[in-house]
Amino acid sequence: MTTEAKNHIGHYFFLTLIGLGIWLPISGIALCIYVLQTASNLGMGALTVVGTIFSLLCIEFVATGLLLIYAYLKKPWRCSRKIRTVFFIHALAAGLTAFSAFICFLIIKLQ
């Protein structure tokens, strides 16, 4: 008897939503940081960029929470190799993003 769970379309759909919630904010935040570093005379536009970064971080944390809930409820490490690989890649990205946000918070706090 095998312990491998069946693959449903819901696994792929939910992992796609989580992937969008994790990877799009990463690229959006990188773009916003690039705009802040290279643009001059932004004026009040800088506040808009910072607000966008904050919104993207909120999306990132919600996606990370959904990833944790998904991991607890569906146990993707028992699923097929493809689902397991996608889950681990998303989990790695979420962990690195959370670690980076924590380091940035410490750098800002210590200045």
Tab-separated table of N, CA and C in Angstrom:
chain	number	residue	atom	x	y	z
A	1	MET	N	0.836	-1.172	0.000
A	1	MET	CA	0.000	0.000	0.000
A	1	MET	C	0.889	1.246	0.000
A	2	THR	N	0.520	2.216	-0.761
A	2	THR	CA	1.317	3.433	-0.883
A	2	THR	C	0.752	4.534	0.006
A	3	THR	N	1.635	5.402	0.468
A	3	THR	CA	1.201	6.533	1.282
A	3	THR	C	1.100	7.801	0.461
A	4	GLU	N	1.313	7.708	-0.818
A	4	GLU	CA	1.285	8.883	-1.682
A	4	GLU	C	-0.157	9.313	-1.936
A	5	ALA	N	-0.449	10.599	-1.700
A	5	ALA	CA	-1.806	11.115	-1.876
A	5	ALA	C	-2.114	11.299	-3.356
A	6	LYS	N	-3.400	11.325	-3.658
A	6	LYS	CA	-3.812	11.532	-5.046
A	6	LYS	C	-3.627	12.993	-5.436
A	7	ASN	N	-3.384	13.213	-6.716
A	7	ASN	CA	-3.245	14.571	-7.231
A	7	ASN	C	-4.602	15.066	-7.694
A	8	HIS	N	-4.970	16.220	-7.222
A	8	HIS	CA	-6.200	16.858	-7.650
A	8	HIS	C	-5.834	18.178	-8.308
A	9	ILE	N	-6.739	18.685	-9.123
A	9	ILE	CA	-6.501	19.978	-9.775
A	9	ILE	C	-6.405	21.090	-8.731
A	10	GLY	N	-7.024	20.875	-7.569
A	10	GLY	CA	-6.958	21.861	-6.493
A	10	GLY	C	-5.544	22.094	-5.994
A	11	HIS	N	-4.727	21.039	-5.978
A	11	HIS	CA	-3.327	21.200	-5.566
A	11	HIS	C	-2.614	22.180	-6.493
A	12	TYR	N	-2.775	21.979	-7.779
A	12	TYR	CA	-2.104	22.841	-8.758
A	12	TYR	C	-2.639	24.268	-8.700
A	13	PHE	N	-3.955	24.411	-8.558
A	13	PHE	CA	-4.564	25.741	-8.501
A	13	PHE	C	-4.082	26.498	-7.267
A	14	PHE	N	-4.118	25.831	-6.119
A	14	PHE	CA	-3.719	26.496	-4.883
A	14	PHE	C	-2.231	26.825	-4.889
A	15	LEU	N	-1.408	25.916	-5.400
A	15	LEU	CA	0.024	26.201	-5.485
A	15	LEU	C	0.322	27.325	-6.472
A	16	THR	N	-0.481	27.440	-7.529
A	16	THR	CA	-0.314	28.551	-8.474
A	16	THR	C	-0.632	29.877	-7.809
A	17	LEU	N	-1.720	29.933	-7.043
A	17	LEU	CA	-2.061	31.166	-6.329
A	17	LEU	C	-0.990	31.528	-5.304
A	18	ILE	N	-0.515	30.537	-4.581
A	18	ILE	CA	0.543	30.796	-3.605
A	18	ILE	C	1.817	31.263	-4.313
A	19	GLY	N	2.134	30.644	-5.438
A	19	GLY	CA	3.318	31.049	-6.201
A	19	GLY	C	3.232	32.485	-6.684
A	20	LEU	N	2.055	32.874	-7.166
A	20	LEU	CA	1.873	34.273	-7.573
A	20	LEU	C	2.020	35.203	-6.377
A	21	GLY	N	1.474	34.794	-5.243
A	21	GLY	CA	1.566	35.619	-4.042
A	21	GLY	C	2.966	35.724	-3.487
A	22	ILE	N	3.814	34.771	-3.824
A	22	ILE	CA	5.192	34.803	-3.330
A	22	ILE	C	6.138	35.452	-4.329
A	23	TRP	N	6.044	35.091	-5.605
A	23	TRP	CA	7.038	35.543	-6.581
A	23	TRP	C	6.760	36.930	-7.145
A	24	LEU	N	5.506	37.313	-7.337
A	24	LEU	CA	5.228	38.658	-7.860
A	24	LEU	C	5.642	39.764	-6.893
A	25	PRO	N	5.373	39.648	-5.585
A	25	PRO	CA	5.883	40.692	-4.686
A	25	PRO	C	7.398	40.788	-4.654
A	26	ILE	N	8.091	39.672	-4.819
A	26	ILE	CA	9.557	39.723	-4.826
A	26	ILE	C	10.049	40.585	-5.986
A	27	SER	N	9.510	40.352	-7.172
A	27	SER	CA	9.930	41.159	-8.324
A	27	SER	C	9.425	42.591	-8.207
A	28	GLY	N	8.238	42.779	-7.662
A	28	GLY	CA	7.706	44.136	-7.483
A	28	GLY	C	8.513	44.944	-6.489
A	29	ILE	N	8.921	44.319	-5.399
A	29	ILE	CA	9.734	45.009	-4.401
A	29	ILE	C	11.103	45.351	-4.979
A	30	ALA	N	11.681	44.440	-5.739
A	30	ALA	CA	12.970	44.728	-6.379
A	30	ALA	C	12.851	45.915	-7.332
A	31	LEU	N	11.765	45.971	-8.085
A	31	LEU	CA	11.541	47.092	-8.995
A	31	LEU	C	11.354	48.398	-8.227
A	32	CYS	N	10.612	48.366	-7.128
A	32	CYS	CA	10.405	49.578	-6.330
A	32	CYS	C	11.705	50.067	-5.702
A	33	ILE	N	12.527	49.148	-5.228
A	33	ILE	CA	13.818	49.542	-4.656
A	33	ILE	C	14.711	50.147	-5.734
A	34	TYR	N	14.674	49.586	-6.931
A	34	TYR	CA	15.437	50.146	-8.046
A	34	TYR	C	14.968	51.568	-8.352
A	35	VAL	N	13.657	51.789	-8.355
A	35	VAL	CA	13.116	53.129	-8.625
A	35	VAL	C	13.560	54.099	-7.543
A	36	LEU	N	13.523	53.680	-6.284
A	36	LEU	CA	13.938	54.565	-5.196
A	36	LEU	C	15.418	54.921	-5.276
A	37	GLN	N	16.251	53.994	-5.716
A	37	GLN	CA	17.689	54.251	-5.757
A	37	GLN	C	18.114	55.063	-6.970
A	38	THR	N	17.424	54.916	-8.085
A	38	THR	CA	17.887	55.565	-9.311
A	38	THR	C	17.170	56.865	-9.624
A	39	ALA	N	15.930	56.991	-9.207
A	39	ALA	CA	15.165	58.188	-9.566
A	39	ALA	C	15.539	59.344	-8.644
A	40	SER	N	15.560	60.518	-9.225
A	40	SER	CA	15.788	61.719	-8.431
A	40	SER	C	14.559	62.608	-8.549
A	41	ASN	N	14.365	63.425	-7.550
A	41	ASN	CA	13.228	64.348	-7.505
A	41	ASN	C	11.891	63.614	-7.584
A	42	LEU	N	11.755	62.569	-6.788
A	42	LEU	CA	10.475	61.867	-6.750
A	42	LEU	C	9.418	62.659	-5.994
A	43	GLY	N	9.854	63.441	-5.019
A	43	GLY	CA	8.893	64.209	-4.241
A	43	GLY	C	7.975	63.289	-3.457
A	44	MET	N	6.664	63.506	-3.612
A	44	MET	CA	5.685	62.673	-2.923
A	44	MET	C	5.572	61.289	-3.558
A	45	GLY	N	6.159	61.110	-4.709
A	45	GLY	CA	6.148	59.797	-5.349
A	45	GLY	C	6.908	58.761	-4.540
A	46	ALA	N	7.873	59.215	-3.736
A	46	ALA	CA	8.622	58.281	-2.890
A	46	ALA	C	7.702	57.626	-1.873
A	47	LEU	N	6.759	58.396	-1.341
A	47	LEU	CA	5.797	57.815	-0.402
A	47	LEU	C	4.923	56.777	-1.084
A	48	THR	N	4.581	57.022	-2.325
A	48	THR	CA	3.788	56.054	-3.080
A	48	THR	C	4.565	54.759	-3.286
A	49	VAL	N	5.845	54.889	-3.600
A	49	VAL	CA	6.676	53.698	-3.799
A	49	VAL	C	6.815	52.928	-2.488
A	50	VAL	N	7.010	53.621	-1.387
A	50	VAL	CA	7.123	52.960	-0.085
A	50	VAL	C	5.799	52.290	0.287
A	51	GLY	N	4.681	52.946	0.001
A	51	GLY	CA	3.375	52.327	0.238
A	51	GLY	C	3.170	51.085	-0.603
A	52	THR	N	3.664	51.121	-1.831
A	52	THR	CA	3.581	49.941	-2.698
A	52	THR	C	4.427	48.805	-2.141
A	53	ILE	N	5.610	49.125	-1.650
A	53	ILE	CA	6.460	48.093	-1.042
A	53	ILE	C	5.760	47.475	0.163
A	54	PHE	N	5.146	48.310	0.993
A	54	PHE	CA	4.431	47.794	2.165
A	54	PHE	C	3.275	46.885	1.749
A	55	SER	N	2.529	47.287	0.731
A	55	SER	CA	1.419	46.458	0.247
A	55	SER	C	1.919	45.122	-0.301
A	56	LEU	N	3.020	45.162	-1.040
A	56	LEU	CA	3.584	43.921	-1.573
A	56	LEU	C	4.093	43.008	-0.459
A	57	LEU	N	4.653	43.589	0.597
A	57	LEU	CA	5.082	42.772	1.729
A	57	LEU	C	3.895	42.128	2.428
A	58	CYS	N	2.782	42.857	2.523
A	58	CYS	CA	1.571	42.276	3.112
A	58	CYS	C	1.078	41.095	2.281
A	59	ILE	N	1.096	41.245	0.963
A	59	ILE	CA	0.696	40.136	0.084
A	59	ILE	C	1.640	38.952	0.283
A	60	GLU	N	2.909	39.241	0.414
A	60	GLU	CA	3.906	38.184	0.620
A	60	GLU	C	3.641	37.416	1.914
A	61	PHE	N	3.340	38.128	2.993
A	61	PHE	CA	3.099	37.456	4.267
A	61	PHE	C	1.804	36.651	4.253
A	62	VAL	N	0.779	37.144	3.563
A	62	VAL	CA	-0.463	36.372	3.426
A	62	VAL	C	-0.200	35.093	2.631
A	63	ALA	N	0.565	35.205	1.554
A	63	ALA	CA	0.887	34.020	0.749
A	63	ALA	C	1.714	33.020	1.555
A	64	THR	N	2.613	33.516	2.392
A	64	THR	CA	3.393	32.622	3.240
A	64	THR	C	2.496	31.923	4.257
A	65	GLY	N	1.549	32.651	4.814
A	65	GLY	CA	0.587	32.036	5.729
A	65	GLY	C	-0.248	30.969	5.048
A	66	LEU	N	-0.699	31.261	3.829
A	66	LEU	CA	-1.453	30.258	3.072
A	66	LEU	C	-0.594	29.034	2.766
A	67	LEU	N	0.679	29.260	2.496
A	67	LEU	CA	1.588	28.142	2.242
A	67	LEU	C	1.725	27.260	3.482
A	68	LEU	N	1.805	27.884	4.654
A	68	LEU	CA	1.896	27.107	5.889
A	68	LEU	C	0.612	26.331	6.158
A	69	ILE	N	-0.537	26.969	5.920
A	69	ILE	CA	-1.822	26.284	6.098
A	69	ILE	C	-1.937	25.125	5.117
A	70	TYR	N	-1.552	25.361	3.874
A	70	TYR	CA	-1.576	24.306	2.857
A	70	TYR	C	-0.677	23.140	3.269
A	71	ALA	N	0.495	23.462	3.792
A	71	ALA	CA	1.421	22.406	4.208
A	71	ALA	C	0.842	21.592	5.357
A	72	TYR	N	0.170	22.253	6.276
A	72	TYR	CA	-0.397	21.544	7.421
A	72	TYR	C	-1.578	20.665	7.015
A	73	LEU	N	-2.436	21.181	6.150
A	73	LEU	CA	-3.655	20.452	5.796
A	73	LEU	C	-3.444	19.388	4.722
A	74	LYS	N	-2.666	19.685	3.698
A	74	LYS	CA	-2.551	18.783	2.543
A	74	LYS	C	-1.302	17.914	2.538
A	75	LYS	N	-0.312	18.273	3.348
A	75	LYS	CA	0.940	17.511	3.417
A	75	LYS	C	1.495	17.202	2.021
A	76	PRO	N	1.963	18.248	1.316
A	76	PRO	CA	2.390	18.059	-0.078
A	76	PRO	C	3.610	17.157	-0.243
A	77	TRP	N	4.341	16.883	0.798
A	77	TRP	CA	5.486	15.983	0.669
A	77	TRP	C	5.044	14.543	0.445
A	78	ARG	N	3.748	14.273	0.612
A	78	ARG	CA	3.206	12.949	0.303
A	78	ARG	C	2.622	12.882	-1.107
A	79	CYS	N	2.590	14.000	-1.779
A	79	CYS	CA	2.015	14.047	-3.129
A	79	CYS	C	3.071	13.640	-4.156
A	80	SER	N	2.728	13.840	-5.412
A	80	SER	CA	3.648	13.457	-6.485
A	80	SER	C	4.916	14.309	-6.437
A	81	ARG	N	5.907	13.856	-7.151
A	81	ARG	CA	7.198	14.546	-7.164
A	81	ARG	C	7.068	15.971	-7.695
A	82	LYS	N	6.223	16.190	-8.683
A	82	LYS	CA	6.059	17.520	-9.271
A	82	LYS	C	5.475	18.497	-8.251
A	83	ILE	N	4.414	18.095	-7.577
A	83	ILE	CA	3.800	18.967	-6.570
A	83	ILE	C	4.775	19.205	-5.425
A	84	ARG	N	5.482	18.175	-5.015
A	84	ARG	CA	6.443	18.292	-3.923
A	84	ARG	C	7.555	19.272	-4.281
A	85	THR	N	8.052	19.207	-5.502
A	85	THR	CA	9.123	20.103	-5.941
A	85	THR	C	8.649	21.550	-5.981
A	86	VAL	N	7.466	21.773	-6.543
A	86	VAL	CA	6.920	23.135	-6.609
A	86	VAL	C	6.702	23.683	-5.207
A	87	PHE	N	6.176	22.857	-4.316
A	87	PHE	CA	5.954	23.289	-2.938
A	87	PHE	C	7.269	23.688	-2.277
A	88	PHE	N	8.303	22.885	-2.434
A	88	PHE	CA	9.578	23.190	-1.792
A	88	PHE	C	10.225	24.447	-2.376
A	89	ILE	N	10.068	24.687	-3.660
A	89	ILE	CA	10.603	25.915	-4.263
A	89	ILE	C	9.879	27.137	-3.708
A	90	HIS	N	8.550	27.058	-3.608
A	90	HIS	CA	7.785	28.173	-3.043
A	90	HIS	C	8.130	28.378	-1.564
A	91	ALA	N	8.305	27.296	-0.836
A	91	ALA	CA	8.653	27.400	0.579
A	91	ALA	C	10.032	28.038	0.756
A	92	LEU	N	10.973	27.681	-0.105
A	92	LEU	CA	12.304	28.283	-0.046
A	92	LEU	C	12.237	29.783	-0.322
A	93	ALA	N	11.487	30.172	-1.340
A	93	ALA	CA	11.352	31.598	-1.658
A	93	ALA	C	10.670	32.351	-0.524
A	94	ALA	N	9.640	31.758	0.061
A	94	ALA	CA	8.942	32.415	1.171
A	94	ALA	C	9.861	32.561	2.376
A	95	GLY	N	10.636	31.542	2.661
A	95	GLY	CA	11.562	31.615	3.784
A	95	GLY	C	12.654	32.647	3.579
A	96	LEU	N	13.207	32.691	2.377
A	96	LEU	CA	14.245	33.688	2.089
A	96	LEU	C	13.692	35.108	2.138
A	97	THR	N	12.467	35.292	1.677
A	97	THR	CA	11.855	36.615	1.727
A	97	THR	C	11.590	37.042	3.165
A	98	ALA	N	11.079	36.133	3.978
A	98	ALA	CA	10.831	36.457	5.384
A	98	ALA	C	12.143	36.765	6.105
A	99	PHE	N	13.179	35.997	5.815
A	99	PHE	CA	14.488	36.243	6.418
A	99	PHE	C	15.046	37.594	5.979
A	100	SER	N	14.905	37.925	4.699
A	100	SER	CA	15.383	39.214	4.184
A	100	SER	C	14.625	40.373	4.807
A	101	ALA	N	13.306	40.228	4.959
A	101	ALA	CA	12.513	41.287	5.588
A	101	ALA	C	12.942	41.476	7.039
A	102	PHE	N	13.231	40.398	7.734
A	102	PHE	CA	13.691	40.481	9.119
A	102	PHE	C	15.044	41.171	9.207
A	103	ILE	N	15.967	40.842	8.314
A	103	ILE	CA	17.287	41.476	8.302
A	103	ILE	C	17.162	42.965	7.990
A	104	CYS	N	16.321	43.321	7.014
A	104	CYS	CA	16.112	44.739	6.685
A	104	CYS	C	15.517	45.489	7.867
A	105	PHE	N	14.588	44.857	8.574
A	105	PHE	CA	14.008	45.479	9.762
A	105	PHE	C	15.082	45.721	10.813
A	106	LEU	N	15.964	44.754	11.029
A	106	LEU	CA	17.039	44.935	12.002
A	106	LEU	C	18.000	46.035	11.585
A	107	ILE	N	18.319	46.109	10.300
A	107	ILE	CA	19.224	47.155	9.817
A	107	ILE	C	18.610	48.527	10.035
A	108	ILE	N	17.326	48.663	9.719
A	108	ILE	CA	16.647	49.947	9.911
A	108	ILE	C	16.565	50.285	11.394
A	109	LYS	N	16.279	49.306	12.222
A	109	LYS	CA	16.123	49.529	13.658
A	109	LYS	C	17.443	49.911	14.317
A	110	LEU	N	18.542	49.361	13.847
A	110	LEU	CA	19.839	49.620	14.462
A	110	LEU	C	20.504	50.903	13.979
A	111	GLN	N	19.963	51.555	12.981
A	111	GLN	CA	20.580	52.795	12.484
A	111	GLN	C	20.195	53.973	13.317
